[in-house]
Coordinates of C-alpha atoms in Angstrom, one line a residue:
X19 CA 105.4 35.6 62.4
X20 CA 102.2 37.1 61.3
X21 CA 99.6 35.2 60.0
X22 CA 98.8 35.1 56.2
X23 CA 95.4 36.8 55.3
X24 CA 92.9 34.7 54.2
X25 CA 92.2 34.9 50.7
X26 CA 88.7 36.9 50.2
X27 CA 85.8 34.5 48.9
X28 CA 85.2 35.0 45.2
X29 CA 81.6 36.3 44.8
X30 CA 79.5 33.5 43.6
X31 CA 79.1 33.3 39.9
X32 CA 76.4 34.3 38.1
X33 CA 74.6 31.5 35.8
X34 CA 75.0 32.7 31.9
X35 CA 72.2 31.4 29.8
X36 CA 73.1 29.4 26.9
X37 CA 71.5 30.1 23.7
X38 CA 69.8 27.2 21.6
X39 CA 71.8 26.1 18.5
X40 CA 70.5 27.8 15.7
X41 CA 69.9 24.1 14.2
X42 CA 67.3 23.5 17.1
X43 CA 65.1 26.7 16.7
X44 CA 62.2 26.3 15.5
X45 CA 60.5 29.1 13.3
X46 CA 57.7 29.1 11.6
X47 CA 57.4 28.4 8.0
X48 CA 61.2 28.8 7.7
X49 CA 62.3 25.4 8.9
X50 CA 62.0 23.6 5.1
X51 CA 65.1 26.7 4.6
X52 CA 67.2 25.0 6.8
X53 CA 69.6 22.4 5.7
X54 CA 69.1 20.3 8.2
X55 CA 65.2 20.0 7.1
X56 CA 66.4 18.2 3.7
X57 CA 67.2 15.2 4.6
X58 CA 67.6 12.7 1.8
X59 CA 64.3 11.6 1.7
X60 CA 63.0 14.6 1.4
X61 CA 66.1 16.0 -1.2
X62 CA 64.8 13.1 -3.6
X63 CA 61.0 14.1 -3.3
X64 CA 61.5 17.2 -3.9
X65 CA 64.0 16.9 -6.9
X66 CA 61.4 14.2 -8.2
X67 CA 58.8 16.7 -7.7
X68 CA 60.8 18.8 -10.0
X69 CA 61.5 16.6 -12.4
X70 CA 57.9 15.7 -12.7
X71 CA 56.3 19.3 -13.2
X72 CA 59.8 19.9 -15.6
X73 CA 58.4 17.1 -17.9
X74 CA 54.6 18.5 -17.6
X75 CA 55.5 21.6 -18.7
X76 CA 57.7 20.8 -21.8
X77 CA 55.1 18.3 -22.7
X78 CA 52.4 21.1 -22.4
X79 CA 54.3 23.4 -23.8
X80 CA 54.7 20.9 -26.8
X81 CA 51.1 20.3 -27.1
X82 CA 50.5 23.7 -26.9
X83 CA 52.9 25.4 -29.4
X84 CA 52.2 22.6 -32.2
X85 CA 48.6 22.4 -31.8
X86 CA 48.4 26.1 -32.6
X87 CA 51.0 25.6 -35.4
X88 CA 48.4 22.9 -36.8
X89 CA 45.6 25.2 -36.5
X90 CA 47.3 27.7 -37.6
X91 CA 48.3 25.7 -41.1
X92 CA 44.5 24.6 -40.7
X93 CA 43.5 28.5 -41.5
X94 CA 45.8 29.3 -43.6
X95 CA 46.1 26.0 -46.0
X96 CA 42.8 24.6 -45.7
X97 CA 40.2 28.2 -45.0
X98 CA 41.2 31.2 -45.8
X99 CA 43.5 30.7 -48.4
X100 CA 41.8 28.3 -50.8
X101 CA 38.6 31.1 -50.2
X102 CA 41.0 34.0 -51.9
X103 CA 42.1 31.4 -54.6
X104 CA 38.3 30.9 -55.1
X105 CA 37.0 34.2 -55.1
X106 CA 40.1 35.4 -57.4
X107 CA 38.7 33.2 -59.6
X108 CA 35.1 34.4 -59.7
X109 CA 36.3 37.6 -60.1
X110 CA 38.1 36.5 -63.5
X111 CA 34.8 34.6 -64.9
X112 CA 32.6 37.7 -64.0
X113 CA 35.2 39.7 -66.2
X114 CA 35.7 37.3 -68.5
X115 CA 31.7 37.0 -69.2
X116 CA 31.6 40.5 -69.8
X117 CA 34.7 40.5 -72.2
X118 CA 32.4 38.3 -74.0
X119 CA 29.1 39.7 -73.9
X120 CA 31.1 42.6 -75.5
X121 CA 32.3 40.8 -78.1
X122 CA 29.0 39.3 -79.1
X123 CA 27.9 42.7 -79.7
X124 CA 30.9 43.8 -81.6
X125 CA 30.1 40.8 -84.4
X126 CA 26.0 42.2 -84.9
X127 CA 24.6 40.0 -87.7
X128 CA 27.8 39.9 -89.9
X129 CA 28.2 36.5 -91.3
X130 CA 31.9 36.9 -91.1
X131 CA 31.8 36.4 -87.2
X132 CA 29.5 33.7 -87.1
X133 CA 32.1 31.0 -85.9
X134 CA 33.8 33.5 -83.9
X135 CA 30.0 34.6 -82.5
X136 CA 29.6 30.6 -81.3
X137 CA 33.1 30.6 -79.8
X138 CA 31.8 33.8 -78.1
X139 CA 28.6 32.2 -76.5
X140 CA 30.1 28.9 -75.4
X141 CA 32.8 30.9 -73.3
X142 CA 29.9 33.0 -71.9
X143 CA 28.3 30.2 -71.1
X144 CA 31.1 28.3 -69.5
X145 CA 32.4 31.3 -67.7
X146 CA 28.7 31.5 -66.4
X147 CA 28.8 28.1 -64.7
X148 CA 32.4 28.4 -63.5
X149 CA 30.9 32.0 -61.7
X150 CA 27.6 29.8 -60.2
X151 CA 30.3 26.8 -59.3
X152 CA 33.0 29.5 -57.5
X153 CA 30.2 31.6 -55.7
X154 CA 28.5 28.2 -54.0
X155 CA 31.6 27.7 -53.2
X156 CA 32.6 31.0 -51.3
X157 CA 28.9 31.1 -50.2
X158 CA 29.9 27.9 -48.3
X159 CA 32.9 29.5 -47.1
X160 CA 31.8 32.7 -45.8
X161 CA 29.0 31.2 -43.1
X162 CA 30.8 32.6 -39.9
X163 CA 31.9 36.1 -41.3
X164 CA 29.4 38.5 -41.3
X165 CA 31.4 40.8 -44.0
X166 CA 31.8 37.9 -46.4
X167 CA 28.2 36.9 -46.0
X168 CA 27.0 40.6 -47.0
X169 CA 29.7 40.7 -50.3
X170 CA 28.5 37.4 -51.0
X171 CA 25.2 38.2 -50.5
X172 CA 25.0 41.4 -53.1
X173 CA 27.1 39.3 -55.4
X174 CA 24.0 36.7 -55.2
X175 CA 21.6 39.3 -55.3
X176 CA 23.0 41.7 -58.6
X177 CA 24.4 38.7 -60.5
X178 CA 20.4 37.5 -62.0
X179 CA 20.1 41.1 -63.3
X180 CA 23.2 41.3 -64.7
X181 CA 22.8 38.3 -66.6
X182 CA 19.3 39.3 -67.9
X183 CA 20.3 42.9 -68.9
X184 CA 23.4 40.4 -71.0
X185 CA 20.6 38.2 -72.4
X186 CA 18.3 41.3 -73.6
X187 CA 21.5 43.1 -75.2
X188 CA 21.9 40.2 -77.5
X189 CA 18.4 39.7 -78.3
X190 CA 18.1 43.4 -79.2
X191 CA 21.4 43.1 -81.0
X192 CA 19.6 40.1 -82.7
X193 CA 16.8 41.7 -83.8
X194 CA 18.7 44.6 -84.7
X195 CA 20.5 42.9 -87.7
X196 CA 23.4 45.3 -86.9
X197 CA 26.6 45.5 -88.8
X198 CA 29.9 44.6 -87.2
X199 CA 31.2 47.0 -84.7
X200 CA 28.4 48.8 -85.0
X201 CA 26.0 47.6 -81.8
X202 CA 22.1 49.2 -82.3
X203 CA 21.5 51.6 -79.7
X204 CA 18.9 49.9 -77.2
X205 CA 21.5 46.8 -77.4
X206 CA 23.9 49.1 -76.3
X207 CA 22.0 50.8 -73.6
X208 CA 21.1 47.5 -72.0
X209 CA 25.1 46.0 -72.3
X210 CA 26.2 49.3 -70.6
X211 CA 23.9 49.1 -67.7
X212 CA 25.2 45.4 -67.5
X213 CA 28.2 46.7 -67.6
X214 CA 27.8 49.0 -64.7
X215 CA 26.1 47.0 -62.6
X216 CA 28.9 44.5 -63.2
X217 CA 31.7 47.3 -62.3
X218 CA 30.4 48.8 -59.6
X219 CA 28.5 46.2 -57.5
X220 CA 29.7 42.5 -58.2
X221 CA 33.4 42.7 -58.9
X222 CA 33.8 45.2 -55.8
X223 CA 31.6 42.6 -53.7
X224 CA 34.1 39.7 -54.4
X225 CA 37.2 41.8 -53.8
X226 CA 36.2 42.9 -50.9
X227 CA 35.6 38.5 -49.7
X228 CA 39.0 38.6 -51.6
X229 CA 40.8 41.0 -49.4
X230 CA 39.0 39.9 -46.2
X231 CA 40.4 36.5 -46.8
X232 CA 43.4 37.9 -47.9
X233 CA 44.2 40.0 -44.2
X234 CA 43.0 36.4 -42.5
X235 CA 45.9 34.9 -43.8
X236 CA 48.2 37.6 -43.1
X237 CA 47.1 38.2 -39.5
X238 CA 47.5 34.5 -38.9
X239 CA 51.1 34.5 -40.5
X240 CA 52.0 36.8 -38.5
X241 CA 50.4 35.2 -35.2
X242 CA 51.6 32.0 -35.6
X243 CA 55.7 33.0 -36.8
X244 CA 55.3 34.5 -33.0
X245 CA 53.8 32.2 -31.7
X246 CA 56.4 29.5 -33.0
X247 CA 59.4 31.8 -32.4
X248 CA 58.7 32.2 -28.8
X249 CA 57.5 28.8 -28.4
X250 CA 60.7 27.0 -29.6
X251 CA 62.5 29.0 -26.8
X252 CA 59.9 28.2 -24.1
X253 CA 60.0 24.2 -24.8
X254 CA 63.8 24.8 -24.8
X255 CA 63.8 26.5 -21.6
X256 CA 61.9 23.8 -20.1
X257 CA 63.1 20.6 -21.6
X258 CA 66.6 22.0 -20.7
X259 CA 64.8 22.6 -16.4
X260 CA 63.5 19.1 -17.2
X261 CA 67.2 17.5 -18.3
X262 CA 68.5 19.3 -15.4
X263 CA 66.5 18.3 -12.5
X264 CA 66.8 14.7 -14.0
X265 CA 70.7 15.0 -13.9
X266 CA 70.3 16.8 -10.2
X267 CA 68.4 13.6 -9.1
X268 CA 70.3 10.9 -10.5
X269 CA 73.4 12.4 -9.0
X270 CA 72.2 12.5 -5.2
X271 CA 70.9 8.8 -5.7
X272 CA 74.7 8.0 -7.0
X273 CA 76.0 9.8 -4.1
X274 CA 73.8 8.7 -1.3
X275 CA 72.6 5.6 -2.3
X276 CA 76.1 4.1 -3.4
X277 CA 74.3 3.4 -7.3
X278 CA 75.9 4.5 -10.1
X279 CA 72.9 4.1 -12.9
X280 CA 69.1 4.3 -12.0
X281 CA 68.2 2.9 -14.9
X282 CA 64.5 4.4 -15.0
X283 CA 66.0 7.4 -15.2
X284 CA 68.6 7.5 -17.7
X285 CA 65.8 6.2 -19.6
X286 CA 64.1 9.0 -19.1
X287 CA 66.8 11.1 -19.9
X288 CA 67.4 9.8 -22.7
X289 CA 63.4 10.4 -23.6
X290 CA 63.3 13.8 -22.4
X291 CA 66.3 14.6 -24.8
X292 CA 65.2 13.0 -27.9
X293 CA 61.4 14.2 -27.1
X294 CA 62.9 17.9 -26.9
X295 CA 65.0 17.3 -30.1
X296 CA 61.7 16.4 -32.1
X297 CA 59.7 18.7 -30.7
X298 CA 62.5 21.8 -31.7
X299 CA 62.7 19.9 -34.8
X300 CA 58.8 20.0 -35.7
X301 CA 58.3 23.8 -34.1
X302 CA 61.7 25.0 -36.8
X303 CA 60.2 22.6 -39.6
X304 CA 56.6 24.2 -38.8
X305 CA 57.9 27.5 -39.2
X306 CA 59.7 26.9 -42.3
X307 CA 56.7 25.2 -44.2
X308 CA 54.8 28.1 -42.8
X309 CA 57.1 30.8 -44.6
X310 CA 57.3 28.1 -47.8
X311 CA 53.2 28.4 -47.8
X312 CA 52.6 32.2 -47.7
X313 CA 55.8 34.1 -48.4
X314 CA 57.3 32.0 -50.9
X315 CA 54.0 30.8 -52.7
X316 CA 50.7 32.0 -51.1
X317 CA 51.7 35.4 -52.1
X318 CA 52.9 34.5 -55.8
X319 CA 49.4 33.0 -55.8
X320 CA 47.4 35.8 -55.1
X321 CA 49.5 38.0 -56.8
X322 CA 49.0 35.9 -59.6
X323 CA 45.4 35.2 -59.5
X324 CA 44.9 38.7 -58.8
X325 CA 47.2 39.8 -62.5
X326 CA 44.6 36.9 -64.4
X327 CA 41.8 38.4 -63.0
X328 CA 43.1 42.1 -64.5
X329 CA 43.9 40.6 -68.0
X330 CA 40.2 39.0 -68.2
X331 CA 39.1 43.2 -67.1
X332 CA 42.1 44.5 -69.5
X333 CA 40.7 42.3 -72.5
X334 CA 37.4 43.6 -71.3
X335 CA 37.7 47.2 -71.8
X336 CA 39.5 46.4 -74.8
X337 CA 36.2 44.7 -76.2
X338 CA 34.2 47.9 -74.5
X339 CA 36.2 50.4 -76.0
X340 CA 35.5 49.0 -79.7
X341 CA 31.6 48.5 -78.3
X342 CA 30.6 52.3 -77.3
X343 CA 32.6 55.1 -78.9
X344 CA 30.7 57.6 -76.6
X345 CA 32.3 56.0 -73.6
X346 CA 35.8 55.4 -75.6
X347 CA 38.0 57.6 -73.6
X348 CA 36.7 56.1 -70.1
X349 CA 37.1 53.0 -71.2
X350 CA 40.8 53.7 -72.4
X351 CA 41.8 55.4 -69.5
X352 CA 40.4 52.4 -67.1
X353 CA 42.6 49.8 -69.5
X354 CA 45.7 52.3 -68.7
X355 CA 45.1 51.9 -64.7
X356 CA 44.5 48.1 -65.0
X357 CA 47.5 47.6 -67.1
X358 CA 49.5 49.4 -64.4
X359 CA 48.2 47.3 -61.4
X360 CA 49.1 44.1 -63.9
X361 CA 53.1 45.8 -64.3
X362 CA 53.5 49.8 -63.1
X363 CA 55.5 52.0 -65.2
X364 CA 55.1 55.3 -62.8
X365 CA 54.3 58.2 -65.2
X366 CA 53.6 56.5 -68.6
X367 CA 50.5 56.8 -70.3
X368 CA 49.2 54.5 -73.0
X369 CA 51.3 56.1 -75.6
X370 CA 54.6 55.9 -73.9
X371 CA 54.1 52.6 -71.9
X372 CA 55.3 50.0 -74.4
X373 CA 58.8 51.5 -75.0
X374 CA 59.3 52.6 -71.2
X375 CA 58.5 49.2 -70.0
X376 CA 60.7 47.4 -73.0
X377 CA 63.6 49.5 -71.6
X378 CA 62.6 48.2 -68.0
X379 CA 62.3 44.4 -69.0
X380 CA 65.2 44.7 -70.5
X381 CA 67.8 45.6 -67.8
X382 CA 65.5 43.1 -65.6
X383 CA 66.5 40.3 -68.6
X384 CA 70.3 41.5 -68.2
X385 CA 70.3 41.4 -64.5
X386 CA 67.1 39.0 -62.8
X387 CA 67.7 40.8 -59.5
X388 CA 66.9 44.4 -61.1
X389 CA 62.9 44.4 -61.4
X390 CA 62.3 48.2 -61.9
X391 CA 58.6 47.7 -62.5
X392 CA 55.6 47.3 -59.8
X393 CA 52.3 45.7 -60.0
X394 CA 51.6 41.7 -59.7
X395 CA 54.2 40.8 -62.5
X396 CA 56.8 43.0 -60.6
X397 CA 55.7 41.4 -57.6
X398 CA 56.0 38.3 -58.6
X399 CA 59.6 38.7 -60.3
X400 CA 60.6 39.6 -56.7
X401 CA 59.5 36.2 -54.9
X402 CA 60.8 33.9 -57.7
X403 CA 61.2 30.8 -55.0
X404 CA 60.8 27.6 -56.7
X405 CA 62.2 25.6 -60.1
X406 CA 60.8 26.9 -63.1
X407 CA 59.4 29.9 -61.7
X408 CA 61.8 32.4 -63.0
X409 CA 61.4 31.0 -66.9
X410 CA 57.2 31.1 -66.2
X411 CA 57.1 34.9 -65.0
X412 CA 59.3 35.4 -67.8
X413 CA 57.1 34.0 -69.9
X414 CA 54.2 36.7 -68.6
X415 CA 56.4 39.7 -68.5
X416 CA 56.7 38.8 -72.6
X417 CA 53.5 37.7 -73.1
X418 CA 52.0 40.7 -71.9
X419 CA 54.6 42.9 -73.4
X420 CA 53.3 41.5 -76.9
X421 CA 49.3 41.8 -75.9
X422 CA 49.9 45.6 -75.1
X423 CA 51.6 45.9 -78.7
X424 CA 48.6 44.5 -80.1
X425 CA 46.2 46.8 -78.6
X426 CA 47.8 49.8 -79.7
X427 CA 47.4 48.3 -83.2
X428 CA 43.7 48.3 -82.5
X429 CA 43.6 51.5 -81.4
X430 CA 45.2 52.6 -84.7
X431 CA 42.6 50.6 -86.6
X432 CA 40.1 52.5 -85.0
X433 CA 41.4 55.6 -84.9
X434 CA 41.9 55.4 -88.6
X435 CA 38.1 54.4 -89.0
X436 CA 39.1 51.0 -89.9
X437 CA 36.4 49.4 -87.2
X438 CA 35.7 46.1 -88.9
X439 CA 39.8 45.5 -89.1
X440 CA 39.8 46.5 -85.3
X441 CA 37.0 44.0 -84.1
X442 CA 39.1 41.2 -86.5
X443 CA 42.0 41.7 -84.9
X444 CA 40.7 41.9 -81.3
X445 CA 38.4 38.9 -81.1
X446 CA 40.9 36.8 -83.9
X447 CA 42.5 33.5 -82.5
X448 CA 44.7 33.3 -85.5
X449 CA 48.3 33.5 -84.0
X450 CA 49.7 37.3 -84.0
X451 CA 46.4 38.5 -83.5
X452 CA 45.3 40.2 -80.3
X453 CA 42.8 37.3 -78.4
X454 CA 45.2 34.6 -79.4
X455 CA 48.2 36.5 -77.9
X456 CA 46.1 36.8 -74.9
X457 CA 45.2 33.1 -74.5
X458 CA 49.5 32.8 -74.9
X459 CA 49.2 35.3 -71.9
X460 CA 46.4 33.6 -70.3
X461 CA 47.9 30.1 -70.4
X462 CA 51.5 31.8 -69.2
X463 CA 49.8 33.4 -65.9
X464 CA 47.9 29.6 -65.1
X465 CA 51.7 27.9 -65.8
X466 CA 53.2 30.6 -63.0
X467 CA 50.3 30.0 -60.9
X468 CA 50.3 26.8 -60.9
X469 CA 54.0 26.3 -60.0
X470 CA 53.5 28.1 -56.5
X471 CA 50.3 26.4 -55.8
X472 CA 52.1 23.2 -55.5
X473 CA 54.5 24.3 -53.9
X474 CA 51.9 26.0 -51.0
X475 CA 49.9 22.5 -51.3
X476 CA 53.2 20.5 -50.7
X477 CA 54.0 22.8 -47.9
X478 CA 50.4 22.2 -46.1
X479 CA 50.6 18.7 -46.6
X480 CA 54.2 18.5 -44.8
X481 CA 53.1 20.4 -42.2
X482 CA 49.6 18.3 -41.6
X483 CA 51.6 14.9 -42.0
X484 CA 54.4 16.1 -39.1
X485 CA 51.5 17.5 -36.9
X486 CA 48.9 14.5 -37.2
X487 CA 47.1 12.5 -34.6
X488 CA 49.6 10.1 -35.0
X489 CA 52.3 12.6 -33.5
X490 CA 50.3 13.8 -31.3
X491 CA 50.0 10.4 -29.9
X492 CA 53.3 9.6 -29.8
X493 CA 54.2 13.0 -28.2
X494 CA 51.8 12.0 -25.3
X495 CA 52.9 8.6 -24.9
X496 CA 56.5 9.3 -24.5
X497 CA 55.3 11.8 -21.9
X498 CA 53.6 9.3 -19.8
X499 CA 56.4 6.9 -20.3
X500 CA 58.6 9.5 -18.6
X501 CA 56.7 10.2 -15.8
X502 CA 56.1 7.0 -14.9
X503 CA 59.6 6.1 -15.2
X504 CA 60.8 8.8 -13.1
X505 CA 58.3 7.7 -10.2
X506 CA 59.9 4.2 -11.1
X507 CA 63.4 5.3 -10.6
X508 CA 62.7 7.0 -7.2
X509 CA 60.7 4.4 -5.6
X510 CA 62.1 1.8 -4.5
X511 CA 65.5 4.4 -3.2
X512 CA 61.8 5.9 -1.2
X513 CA 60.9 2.5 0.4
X514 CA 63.9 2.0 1.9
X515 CA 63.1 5.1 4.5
X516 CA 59.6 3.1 5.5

């Protein structure tokens, strides 16, 4: 029997390196990616960490987006605004100065006019001291802008001679012993280079610190709607990263810690929700109030202010027209232009103006929402915003409808050589007559006016009571009561790792 072969002798194996867990490798700057690296301890700083910077920057944010609302409001309701109201009004006592210094030379030395002559002088004189009041006043506002300060300072520099060139037309005018509507002819050559100097320097001066002031408040408008718009949406964003992180946290305490309610934290929770309720609340009231302030009345304002400034120029050229027949047909053609920036009929001229804007006035009585005439009136029928409003602009609109009957009636006086009748039924305060009419005109434009500048002033006031130190206080309180509650919450789960 053969023996068996023995079995060859398996080669000797060959060691196979094992590779390192992946766990246990160690690579730079990578090993915080690795789950293993958060360990509780360091899950809870870090979503406290979180949590912390999530607060900080809704609270910034806060601070940030109301602060520039309040400045904002500041600019708007407290600078440039109340400047353009001021300045509109200079601009109406400069015309309404010269409305009278024409009149005083329409009424020479006839005895008829001496009542209406005193009535004459004492507006002169008060419109003079509302002009010196309203120019300190924009003088005071203008310091840091360097256009401002030069309109302003022309304004300054013209108005002395004006008023001197005023004074020695009525003493010429005095000494003239001229008949009524009939002005001597060195009285009128010193009224018409008052006049000038009045048309061509002052009144542009102011309205150019009127529209500077004017493009301030709409640039700011404009900023600050963006600026709010996007703001709400960024404090949302991170109040909502804020919320989160504190929900994140409070649920790996529950989980790993065996605690179902940190207290500190729901606290704070409950802080962080109500603080970014309020603070969406105060961006969308902010916002509001800010539209209420210059859509909805800051522009009725000026539109306003800007129409009684016009009438004071309208009744003007009225007086002007009677005054100097050599410069008659200027002076009518200027009171057409200025009665279409007041309410523009496109294409009418003096002669077909009344009955085209009658038919217009009408279809806008019919139907409120049809307003098929421009200038301030028309502008101001198309923002009618508040109570009352619609009945006030409706009360200009007729109002001025009846004033630009009565100057066609003077116009036919004169043109029918009837000048002492004309100057009667200009200057006359007797009710149907043409300066009474515009005082019913007058008052109807300072009712309209009036309504939307309580409305703005109620608007400012809302916004600088919501915005005040006191909630800015608050605001940063409840801040600091969050963080420290949410270090609260977390530190004694911290201390029980050493």
């Amino acid at each position: 029997m053969e023996n068996e072969a023995a079995p060859e002798s398996a080669p000797p194996e060959t060691a196979v390196p094992v590779p390192e867990p992946r766990a246990t490798r160690h690579r730079p700057g990578r090993a915080w990616r690795s789950r293993a690296w958060w360990n509780t301890p360091r899950l809870v700083r870090g979503l406290t960490g979180l949590c912390l910077a999530a607060l900080l920057a809704a609270g910034t944010a806060t601070g940030v987006v109301l602060g520039g609302a309040r400045d904002g409001t500041d600019v708007i309701g407290h600078s440039a605004a109340p400047q353009v109201v001021r300045s509109a009004d200079l601009y109406f006592a400069l015309n309404d100065m010269d409305a009278q210094a024409a009149n005083l030379l329409l009424f020479g030395a006839d005895p008829d006019y001496t009542t209406p002559r005193k009535q004459a002088l004492d507006t002169y004189e008060q419109r003079r001291g509302q002009a010196d009041t309203d120019l300190q006043r924009v003088t005071e506002a203008v310091a840091g802008d360097a256009t401002g300060q030069r309109a302003v300072q022309t304004v300054i520099g013209e108005l002395g001679q004006y008023e001197a060139l005023v004074a020695r037309a009525q003493l010429l005018e005095d000494q003239a012993h001229a008949p009524a509507g009939r002005p001597s002819a060195d009285a009128l050559t010193a009224y018409r280079q008052a006049t000038d100097l009045l048309r061509q320097r002052l009144l542009p001066a102011v309205d150019e610190v009127t529209k500077t002031n004017a493009s301030v408040v709409q640039r700011e408008y404009t900023d600050q709607r963006d600026a709010l718009a996007g703001g709400w949406w960024t404090v949302l964003a991170a109040g909502l990263l804020a919320l989160a992180a504190l929900g994140a946290l409070q649920r790996l305490l529950a989980v790993r810690f065996r605690r179902l309610v940190n207290v500190p934290l729901a606290v704070t929770t409950v802080l962080t929700l109500a603080g970014l309720v309020t603070a969406l609340t105060l961006i969308s009231r902010a916002d509001h109030q800010l539209v209420v302030a210059k859509s909805n009345s800051f522009d009725s304002v000026i539109a306003l202010g800007r129409a009684r400034a016009v009438a004071y120029d309208l009744n003007a050229d009225e007086s002007r027209y009677l005054t100097d027949p050599a410069r008659a047909a200027a002076y009518e053609q200027t009171f057409l232009d200025k009665t279409q920036s007041f309410a523009r009929v496109d294409g009418a001229t003096l002669a077909t103006y009344d009955d085209r804007l009658a038919a217009l006035a009408d279809r806008h009585r019919a139907d409120h929402g049809q307003v098929g005439f421009g200038g301030y009136v028309g502008d101001e029928l198309r923002n009618i915003t508040f109570p009352g409003e619609q009945d006030a602009a409706e009360r200009v609109l007729d109002a001025f409808q009846r004033y630009q009957r009565d100057d066609r009636h003077i116009r036919e006086l004169n043109a029918q050589g009837r000048i002492k009748e004309a100057v009667t039924f200009d200057t006359g305060l007797t009710p149907g007559q043409s300066n009474a009419d515009f005082g019913v005109l007058s008052a109807a434009l300072d009712d309209n006016q009036a309504i939307n500048q309580r409305a703005f002033d109620a608007a400012v006031a809302a916004t600088d009571d919501d915005l005040d130190a006191v909630t800015a206080g608050l605001g940063a309180a409840a801040l600091a009561a969050a963080l420290a509650l949410t270090a609260l919450g977390v530190r004694s789960r911290l201390r029980e790792f050493g």
